[in-house]
CSV table of C-alpha atoms in Angstrom, one decimal:
chain,number,residue,atom,x,y,z
A,3,LEU,CA,1.6,21.7,-19.9
A,4,GLU,CA,-1.7,21.7,-21.8
A,5,ALA,CA,0.3,22.7,-24.9
A,6,HIS,CA,2.9,20.0,-24.4
A,7,SER,CA,2.4,17.0,-26.7
A,8,MET,CA,3.6,14.5,-24.1
A,9,PHE,CA,1.3,15.6,-21.3
A,10,GLU,CA,-2.4,15.3,-20.9
A,11,VAL,CA,-4.1,17.2,-18.2
A,12,VAL,CA,-6.6,14.8,-16.6
A,13,GLU,CA,-7.9,16.8,-13.6
A,14,ASP,CA,-7.4,20.0,-11.8
A,15,VAL,CA,-7.9,19.2,-8.1
A,16,ARG,CA,-7.9,22.7,-6.4
A,17,ALA,CA,-10.3,21.7,-3.6
A,18,ALA,CA,-8.0,19.0,-2.2
A,19,ARG,CA,-6.1,19.5,1.1
A,20,VAL,CA,-3.0,19.9,-1.1
A,21,PRO,CA,-4.2,21.2,-4.5
A,22,ILE,CA,-2.7,19.1,-7.3
A,23,LEU,CA,-2.8,18.8,-11.1
A,24,ARG,CA,-3.3,15.2,-12.3
A,25,LEU,CA,-1.5,14.4,-15.5
A,26,ILE,CA,-0.7,11.5,-17.8
A,27,PHE,CA,2.8,11.6,-19.4
A,28,ASP,CA,3.2,9.9,-22.8
A,29,ARG,CA,-0.2,8.1,-22.4
A,30,SER,CA,1.3,5.7,-19.8
A,31,LEU,CA,2.6,7.4,-16.7
A,32,ASP,CA,0.3,9.0,-14.0
A,33,VAL,CA,1.7,12.2,-12.6
A,34,ASP,CA,0.4,14.3,-9.6
A,35,LEU,CA,1.9,17.8,-9.7
A,36,SER,CA,1.8,20.2,-6.8
A,37,PHE,CA,3.6,23.5,-6.1
A,38,GLN,CA,5.5,24.7,-3.1
A,39,ASN,CA,4.4,21.7,-1.1
A,40,VAL,CA,7.3,20.0,0.8
A,41,GLU,CA,5.1,17.8,3.0
A,42,PRO,CA,5.5,14.7,0.7
A,43,LEU,CA,9.3,14.9,0.6
A,44,PRO,CA,10.0,12.9,3.8
A,45,ASN,CA,7.3,10.4,2.8
A,46,THR,CA,9.0,10.0,-0.6
A,47,GLN,CA,12.4,9.5,1.0
A,48,LEU,CA,11.0,6.9,3.4
A,49,LEU,CA,9.2,4.9,0.6
A,50,ARG,CA,12.4,5.0,-1.5
A,51,ALA,CA,14.3,3.6,1.5
A,52,TYR,CA,11.9,0.7,1.9
A,53,ALA,CA,11.9,0.0,-1.8
A,54,ALA,CA,15.7,-0.2,-1.8
A,55,LEU,CA,15.8,-2.8,1.0
A,56,ASP,CA,14.8,-5.6,-1.4
A,57,PRO,CA,13.2,-5.8,-4.9
A,58,CYS,CA,10.2,-7.6,-3.4
A,59,VAL,CA,9.0,-4.4,-1.6
A,60,ARG,CA,8.7,-2.5,-4.9
A,61,ASP,CA,7.3,-5.5,-6.7
A,62,LEU,CA,4.6,-6.2,-4.1
A,63,VAL,CA,3.6,-2.6,-3.9
A,64,ILE,CA,3.2,-2.5,-7.7
A,65,LEU,CA,1.2,-5.7,-7.8
A,66,VAL,CA,-1.2,-4.6,-5.0
A,67,LYS,CA,-1.6,-1.2,-6.7
A,68,LEU,CA,-2.4,-2.9,-10.0
A,69,TRP,CA,-4.9,-5.2,-8.3
A,70,ALA,CA,-6.5,-2.2,-6.5
A,71,LYS,CA,-6.8,-0.3,-9.7
A,72,SER,CA,-8.4,-3.3,-11.6
A,73,ALA,CA,-10.7,-3.9,-8.6
A,74,GLY,CA,-11.8,-0.3,-8.5
A,75,VAL,CA,-10.8,0.3,-4.8
A,76,VAL,CA,-8.2,3.0,-5.1
A,77,GLY,CA,-8.5,6.8,-5.7
A,78,ALA,CA,-9.2,9.3,-3.0
A,79,GLN,CA,-11.0,11.5,-5.5
A,80,CYS,CA,-13.6,8.8,-5.9
A,81,GLY,CA,-14.0,8.1,-2.1
A,82,HIS,CA,-11.4,5.2,-2.0
A,83,LEU,CA,-8.1,4.9,-0.3
A,84,SER,CA,-5.2,6.8,-1.9
A,85,PRO,CA,-2.4,5.0,-3.6
A,86,TYR,CA,-0.2,6.2,-0.8
A,87,ALA,CA,-2.5,4.5,1.8
A,88,ILE,CA,-2.3,1.3,-0.2
A,89,THR,CA,1.5,1.5,-0.2
A,90,LEU,CA,1.5,1.9,3.6
A,91,MET,CA,-0.7,-1.2,3.9
A,92,VAL,CA,1.8,-3.2,2.0
A,93,ILE,CA,4.8,-1.9,4.0
A,94,TYR,CA,3.0,-2.6,7.3
A,95,PHE,CA,2.1,-6.1,6.2
A,96,LEU,CA,5.8,-6.8,5.4
A,97,GLN,CA,6.8,-5.4,8.8
A,98,VAL,CA,4.5,-7.5,10.9
A,99,ASN,CA,4.2,-10.7,8.8
A,100,PRO,CA,6.5,-13.3,10.4
A,101,SER,CA,7.6,-14.8,7.1
A,102,SER,CA,9.0,-11.4,5.9
A,103,ASN,CA,9.7,-9.5,9.2
A,104,MET,CA,10.9,-6.4,7.4
A,105,PRO,CA,12.7,-3.9,9.7
A,106,CYS,CA,10.9,-0.7,10.8
A,107,LEU,CA,12.9,2.3,9.7
A,108,ASN,CA,13.3,5.2,12.2
A,109,ILE,CA,11.0,8.0,10.9
A,110,ALA,CA,13.2,10.6,12.7
A,111,ALA,CA,16.1,9.9,10.2
A,112,PHE,CA,14.1,11.1,7.2
A,113,ASP,CA,14.2,14.8,6.5
A,114,GLY,CA,13.1,14.9,2.8
A,115,SER,CA,16.5,15.0,1.3
A,116,MET,CA,17.3,13.1,-1.9
A,117,CYS,CA,19.6,10.6,-0.2
A,118,VAL,CA,18.5,7.6,1.9
A,119,PRO,CA,20.2,8.0,5.4
A,120,ALA,CA,22.4,5.3,6.7
A,121,GLN,CA,19.8,4.4,9.3
A,122,GLY,CA,17.5,3.6,6.3
A,123,ARG,CA,19.7,0.9,4.9
A,124,PRO,CA,19.6,-2.1,7.3
A,125,PRO,CA,20.5,-5.5,5.8
A,126,TRP,CA,17.3,-7.4,4.9
A,127,SER,CA,16.1,-9.6,2.1
A,128,TYR,CA,13.2,-11.9,1.3
A,129,GLN,CA,13.8,-15.2,-0.4
A,130,GLY,CA,10.3,-16.5,-0.9
A,131,PRO,CA,8.2,-16.3,-4.1
A,132,LEU,CA,6.3,-13.1,-4.8
A,133,SER,CA,3.1,-14.9,-5.4
A,134,GLN,CA,3.2,-16.2,-1.8
A,135,LEU,CA,3.7,-12.7,-0.5
A,136,LEU,CA,0.8,-11.5,-2.5
A,137,ALA,CA,-1.5,-14.3,-1.2
A,138,LEU,CA,-0.4,-13.6,2.4
A,139,PHE,CA,-1.1,-9.9,2.0
A,140,PHE,CA,-4.7,-10.7,1.1
A,141,LEU,CA,-4.9,-13.3,3.9
A,142,PHE,CA,-3.6,-10.9,6.5
A,143,PHE,CA,-6.1,-8.1,5.7
A,144,THR,CA,-9.1,-10.4,5.5
A,145,GLU,CA,-8.5,-12.9,8.3
A,146,ASP,CA,-5.8,-11.6,10.6
A,147,PHE,CA,-5.9,-7.8,10.7
A,148,ASN,CA,-8.1,-6.5,13.4
A,149,TRP,CA,-10.2,-4.2,11.3
A,150,GLY,CA,-11.5,-1.2,13.3
A,151,ASN,CA,-9.1,-1.7,16.2
A,152,GLU,CA,-5.6,-2.2,14.8
A,153,VAL,CA,-3.7,0.6,13.2
A,154,VAL,CA,-1.6,0.3,10.0
A,155,SER,CA,1.4,2.2,11.3
A,156,VAL,CA,4.7,1.9,9.5
A,157,ARG,CA,6.0,4.4,12.0
A,158,ILE,CA,5.8,1.8,14.8
A,159,GLY,CA,5.9,-1.4,12.7
A,160,GLN,CA,4.1,-3.5,15.4
A,161,ARG,CA,0.6,-4.7,15.8
A,162,ARG,CA,-1.0,-2.2,18.1
A,163,PHE,CA,-4.5,-1.0,19.0
A,164,ALA,CA,-6.0,2.4,18.1
A,165,THR,CA,-6.9,2.9,21.8
A,166,GLU,CA,-3.2,2.9,22.9
A,167,ALA,CA,-1.5,6.1,24.0
A,168,VAL,CA,0.9,6.0,21.1
A,169,PHE,CA,-2.0,6.9,18.8
A,170,ASN,CA,-3.5,9.7,21.0
A,171,GLN,CA,-3.2,12.2,18.2
A,172,LEU,CA,-4.8,10.0,15.5
A,173,ARG,CA,-8.1,11.4,14.4
A,174,GLY,CA,-11.1,9.1,14.3
A,175,ARG,CA,-9.2,6.3,16.2
A,176,MET,CA,-12.3,5.4,18.2
A,177,SER,CA,-14.4,4.6,15.1
A,178,THR,CA,-14.7,1.0,13.9
A,179,ARG,CA,-13.1,1.8,10.6
A,180,ILE,CA,-9.8,0.8,9.1
A,181,HIS,CA,-7.1,3.0,10.6
A,182,ILE,CA,-4.0,4.0,8.5
A,183,GLU,CA,-1.6,6.4,10.2
A,184,ASP,CA,0.4,8.9,8.1
A,185,PRO,CA,3.9,8.3,9.5
A,186,PHE,CA,4.9,11.9,9.5
A,187,LEU,CA,1.5,13.6,10.3
A,188,CYS,CA,0.5,11.4,13.2
A,189,ALA,CA,-2.9,13.0,13.6
A,190,ARG,CA,-3.9,12.2,10.0
A,191,ASN,CA,-5.9,9.0,9.6
A,192,LEU,CA,-5.8,8.1,5.9
A,193,HIS,CA,-9.3,6.6,6.1
A,194,CYS,CA,-10.5,10.2,5.9
A,195,ALA,CA,-10.8,9.9,2.1
A,196,LEU,CA,-12.6,6.5,2.2
A,197,TYR,CA,-16.4,6.6,2.0
A,198,VAL,CA,-18.0,4.2,4.5
A,199,GLU,CA,-19.8,2.3,1.7
A,200,ASN,CA,-16.5,2.0,-0.2
A,201,GLU,CA,-14.8,0.5,2.9
A,202,GLY,CA,-17.2,-2.4,2.6
A,203,VAL,CA,-16.3,-2.8,-1.0
A,204,LEU,CA,-12.6,-2.8,-0.2
A,205,HIS,CA,-13.0,-5.6,2.4
A,206,ALA,CA,-15.1,-7.6,0.0
A,207,LYS,CA,-12.6,-7.3,-2.8
A,208,LEU,CA,-9.8,-8.3,-0.5
A,209,GLN,CA,-11.7,-11.4,0.4
A,210,GLU,CA,-12.4,-12.2,-3.3
A,211,ALA,CA,-8.7,-11.9,-4.0
A,212,MET,CA,-7.8,-14.1,-1.0
A,213,HIS,CA,-10.3,-16.8,-2.0
A,214,ALA,CA,-9.1,-16.7,-5.6
A,215,MET,CA,-5.4,-17.3,-4.6
A,216,ARG,CA,-6.5,-20.1,-2.3
A,217,ARG,CA,-8.1,-21.8,-5.3
A,218,HIS,CA,-4.7,-21.4,-7.1
A,219,SER,CA,-6.0,-18.6,-9.3
A,220,LEU,CA,-5.0,-15.0,-9.7
A,221,PRO,CA,-7.2,-12.3,-8.3
A,222,SER,CA,-9.8,-11.0,-10.7
A,223,GLY,CA,-8.6,-8.2,-12.8
A,224,PHE,CA,-4.9,-9.3,-13.4
A,225,GLU,CA,-5.8,-10.8,-16.7
A,226,ARG,CA,-7.1,-7.4,-17.9
A,227,ILE,CA,-3.9,-5.5,-16.9
A,228,ALA,CA,-2.3,-4.0,-20.0
A,229,PRO,CA,1.5,-3.6,-20.2
A,230,LEU,CA,2.7,0.0,-19.8
A,231,GLN,CA,4.4,1.5,-22.8
A,232,ASP,CA,7.6,3.2,-21.6
A,233,ASN,CA,8.5,1.9,-18.2
A,234,SER,CA,10.5,-1.3,-18.5
A,235,ALA,CA,10.5,-2.0,-14.7
A,236,GLN,CA,6.8,-1.8,-14.4
A,237,GLN,CA,6.4,-3.7,-17.7
A,238,GLU,CA,8.2,-6.6,-16.0
A,239,ILE,CA,5.9,-6.5,-13.0
A,240,VAL,CA,2.8,-6.5,-15.3
A,241,ARG,CA,4.3,-9.5,-17.1
A,242,ILE,CA,4.7,-11.2,-13.7
A,243,ALA,CA,1.1,-10.3,-12.7
A,244,ARG,CA,-0.3,-11.7,-15.9
A,245,SER,CA,1.7,-15.0,-15.9
A,246,MET,CA,2.3,-15.6,-12.2
A,247,LYS,CA,1.1,-18.9,-10.8
A,248,ALA,CA,-0.9,-18.8,-7.6
A,249,PRO,CA,0.8,-20.2,-4.5
A,250,GLY,CA,0.9,-23.8,-3.7
A,251,PRO,CA,-1.3,-26.0,-1.5
A,252,GLU,CA,0.3,-24.8,1.7
A,253,LEU,CA,-1.9,-21.7,1.5
A,254,GLU,CA,-5.1,-23.6,1.2
A,255,ASN,CA,-4.9,-24.4,4.9
A,256,ALA,CA,-3.2,-21.3,6.0
A,257,SER,CA,-4.7,-19.9,9.2
A,258,ILE,CA,-4.5,-16.7,11.2
A,259,VAL,CA,-2.0,-18.4,13.6
A,260,GLN,CA,0.3,-19.3,10.7
A,261,VAL,CA,0.3,-15.7,9.5
A,262,SER,CA,0.9,-13.8,12.7
A,263,GLY,CA,0.7,-16.2,15.6
A,264,SER,CA,-2.2,-14.2,17.1
A,265,SER,CA,-5.6,-12.9,16.2
A,266,GLU,CA,-5.0,-9.8,18.3
A,267,PRO,CA,-2.4,-7.1,17.9
A,268,SER,CA,0.4,-7.5,20.3
A,269,GLY,CA,1.7,-4.8,22.7
């Protein structure tokens, strides 16, 4: 790989839970390479199934990841949440947000194969503007999400407390930190990579983004996002991110009740 002209070796992470090699392909595409590790295959299959439900899922995930990168709040190697954890936050939001109400896919149907199982293809679509979804994502995680008590769980797809029996395996569930459950390794709390001081930064950046969109502006950092060179799909998302108008006045007065109907997770 080091001798290949299209690959650049960025980092050799041998001390990680799963050792990986971080690469950049053709100066534009980030690649994490691991060997004889089948753990991520069901996760990849699950994420592929959610992305196939409606284009808004993929688009919102990319937008939030672009924001997180520009805001400096992503990257487990630097004590931030991993891109995978950010993706789960987006999927969970789409599941529990009443305006999207995305179905929760049955984890048991995913075995890591290449094909999406029939149970992973329920009919669902979202008709609203992407900018509104982005604004509601920031609103949810700053004003509605019960930080430290609620669990981001795409496995369950409902707003539940960390103290409930369904999360008995989840490590660190009694701490007052953000809880993000790995849907296939239920004991794994993805806040494990997040430094305590960086968790405060994450919450502050989410609030900044929410206030920006309430002022009919894009979150800080989008104007600095450079188009990728050789990925037409992501180029289009970058174009949307740089030119997208903020949502209309209806979000200026959006409240916790309008987002979820409750300030507490439901049973």
